[in-house]
Amino acid sequence: MEVSRKQNASSPCAACKLLRRRCSRDCVFAPYFPAEEPGKFAGVHKVFGASNVSKMLQELPEEHRGDAVSSLVYEANARMRDPVYGCVGAISYLQQQIDGLRQQLALTQAEMLHLRVRQATSDQATSPNYSGSQLSYTFVSHSKPSSYDMDAGAVEHATFRESMWSST
């Protein structure tokens, strides 16, 4: 970024351009907010303020500033979409989707177990040496248990005499 800064010495960075000030050689914004990306700084400035961003960047070691700017840009964009929750709202929404998908997975696995037990029971019933003994089946879950997995715990290590969803 330093090379592009030297080539465009007369062109101010996006921050200095927006703030209508002269961009000095030691401008803290210049390496992270190039003139070609004015919207990047505009969002960060709107949410956090130029003075606060400047203070944050000056307090950080140079090797961490790039990551900090990326985080600030991401959070600023999220705050402009959702002023109350920002990126936490997006994370919460995605977590709810994961929980819902885990619930669907648990129900699908339970249904698969039901069908396997039904098939095994009907196979044994039609077998010539079927004695009507108890059928034992273990359900193995590969998903992380969730508080929303309604009957997954009860289904995991179940012993069946009849199917859970028998039609009788």
Coordinates of C-alpha atoms in Angstrom, one line a residue:
M1 CA 0.0 0.0 0.0
E2 CA 3.0 2.3 0.6
V3 CA 3.9 2.1 -3.1
S4 CA 0.5 3.3 -4.3
R5 CA 0.7 6.0 -1.6
K6 CA 3.9 7.3 -3.1
Q7 CA 2.6 7.2 -6.7
N8 CA -0.5 9.2 -5.7
A9 CA 1.2 11.6 -3.4
S10 CA -0.9 14.5 -4.7
S11 CA -4.2 12.5 -4.3
P12 CA -5.6 12.5 -0.7
C13 CA -6.8 9.3 0.8
A14 CA -10.6 8.7 1.0
A15 CA -10.7 9.8 4.7
C16 CA -8.9 13.1 4.0
K17 CA -11.0 13.7 0.9
L18 CA -14.2 13.2 2.8
L19 CA -13.0 15.3 5.8
R20 CA -11.8 18.0 3.3
R21 CA -8.3 18.2 4.7
R22 CA -4.8 17.9 3.4
C23 CA -3.5 14.3 3.5
S24 CA 0.0 14.3 5.1
R25 CA 2.6 11.7 4.5
D26 CA 2.0 10.2 8.0
C27 CA -1.8 10.1 7.7
V28 CA -3.1 7.2 9.8
F29 CA -6.0 6.6 7.4
A30 CA -4.0 6.5 4.1
P31 CA -2.8 2.9 4.1
Y32 CA -6.3 1.6 4.9
F33 CA -8.7 3.9 3.1
P34 CA -7.4 4.5 -0.4
A35 CA -8.9 7.2 -2.6
E36 CA -10.4 4.6 -4.9
E37 CA -12.7 3.3 -2.2
P38 CA -14.5 6.4 -0.8
G39 CA -17.5 4.5 0.5
K40 CA -15.3 2.3 2.8
F41 CA -14.3 5.3 5.0
A42 CA -17.7 7.1 4.6
G43 CA -19.5 4.2 6.4
V44 CA -16.9 3.9 9.1
H45 CA -17.0 7.7 9.6
K46 CA -20.8 7.8 9.8
V47 CA -21.0 5.0 12.4
F48 CA -17.8 5.6 14.5
G49 CA -16.6 9.1 13.7
A50 CA -13.2 10.0 12.2
S51 CA -11.7 11.0 15.6
N52 CA -12.6 7.8 17.3
V53 CA -11.2 5.7 14.4
S54 CA -8.0 7.7 14.3
K55 CA -7.5 7.2 18.1
M56 CA -8.2 3.4 17.7
L57 CA -5.7 3.0 14.9
Q58 CA -3.0 5.0 16.6
E59 CA -3.3 2.9 19.8
L60 CA -2.9 -0.4 17.9
P61 CA 0.4 -1.8 16.7
E62 CA 0.7 -1.4 12.9
E63 CA 0.5 -5.2 12.3
H64 CA -3.0 -5.2 13.7
R65 CA -4.4 -2.1 12.1
G66 CA -5.4 -3.8 8.8
D67 CA -7.5 -6.4 10.7
A68 CA -9.0 -3.6 12.9
V69 CA -10.0 -1.6 9.8
S70 CA -11.6 -4.7 8.2
S71 CA -13.6 -5.2 11.4
L72 CA -14.7 -1.6 11.6
V73 CA -15.8 -1.6 7.9
Y74 CA -17.8 -4.8 8.5
E75 CA -19.4 -3.6 11.7
A76 CA -20.2 -0.2 10.1
N77 CA -21.9 -1.8 7.1
A78 CA -23.9 -4.1 9.5
R79 CA -24.8 -1.1 11.6
M80 CA -26.1 0.8 8.6
R81 CA -28.3 -2.2 7.7
D82 CA -29.4 -2.9 11.3
P83 CA -28.7 0.2 13.5
V84 CA -29.7 -1.6 16.7
Y85 CA -28.0 -5.0 16.6
G86 CA -25.4 -4.6 13.8
C87 CA -23.5 -7.7 13.1
V88 CA -24.8 -9.4 16.3
G89 CA -28.2 -9.4 14.6
A90 CA -26.8 -11.2 11.6
I91 CA -25.0 -13.7 13.9
S92 CA -28.2 -14.3 15.9
Y93 CA -30.2 -14.8 12.7
L94 CA -27.7 -17.4 11.5
Q95 CA -27.7 -19.2 14.9
Q96 CA -31.5 -19.5 14.7
Q97 CA -31.2 -21.0 11.2
I98 CA -28.6 -23.5 12.5
D99 CA -30.9 -24.5 15.4
G100 CA -33.9 -24.9 13.1
L101 CA -31.8 -27.1 10.7
R102 CA -30.6 -29.2 13.7
Q103 CA -34.2 -29.7 14.7
Q104 CA -35.1 -30.8 11.2
L105 CA -32.1 -33.1 11.1
A106 CA -33.1 -34.7 14.4
L107 CA -36.7 -35.2 13.2
T108 CA -35.5 -36.7 9.9
Q109 CA -33.1 -39.0 11.7
A110 CA -35.9 -40.1 14.0
E111 CA -38.1 -40.8 11.0
M112 CA -35.4 -42.8 9.3
L113 CA -35.0 -44.8 12.5
H114 CA -38.8 -45.4 12.5
L115 CA -38.7 -46.7 9.0
R116 CA -35.7 -49.0 9.7
V117 CA -37.4 -50.4 12.8
R118 CA -40.6 -50.9 10.9
Q119 CA -38.7 -52.7 8.1
A120 CA -36.8 -54.9 10.6
T121 CA -40.0 -55.8 12.4
S122 CA -41.8 -56.7 9.2
D123 CA -38.8 -58.7 8.0
Q124 CA -38.7 -60.6 11.3
A125 CA -42.5 -61.1 11.4
T126 CA -42.4 -62.8 7.9
S127 CA -39.3 -64.9 8.8
P128 CA -40.2 -68.5 9.6
N129 CA -38.3 -68.6 12.9
Y130 CA -39.7 -65.3 14.3
S131 CA -40.5 -65.7 18.0
G132 CA -41.9 -62.2 18.6
S133 CA -38.9 -61.3 20.8
Q134 CA -38.0 -57.8 21.6
L135 CA -36.2 -55.7 18.9
S136 CA -33.4 -53.5 20.1
Y137 CA -32.0 -50.6 17.9
T138 CA -29.6 -47.9 18.7
F139 CA -29.8 -44.5 17.0
V140 CA -26.5 -42.8 16.4
S141 CA -26.6 -39.0 16.0
H142 CA -23.8 -37.2 14.2
S143 CA -25.1 -33.7 15.0
K144 CA -24.4 -31.7 18.1
P145 CA -27.4 -31.9 20.5
S146 CA -29.5 -28.8 20.7
S147 CA -32.0 -27.6 23.2
Y148 CA -34.5 -27.6 20.3
D149 CA -34.0 -31.3 19.5
M150 CA -37.4 -32.3 20.8
D151 CA -37.3 -36.1 21.3
A152 CA -33.8 -36.8 20.0
G153 CA -32.5 -37.7 23.5
A154 CA -35.4 -40.2 23.9
V155 CA -34.8 -41.6 20.4
E156 CA -31.0 -42.0 20.7
H157 CA -30.9 -45.2 22.8
A158 CA -34.4 -46.6 22.4
T159 CA -35.6 -50.2 22.7
F160 CA -38.7 -50.9 20.7
R161 CA -41.5 -53.5 20.9
E162 CA -43.5 -51.6 18.3
S163 CA -42.7 -48.7 16.1
M164 CA -42.8 -45.2 17.8
W165 CA -45.4 -44.0 15.2
S166 CA -47.3 -47.2 14.7
S167 CA -50.6 -46.9 12.8
T168 CA -52.5 -49.1 15.3

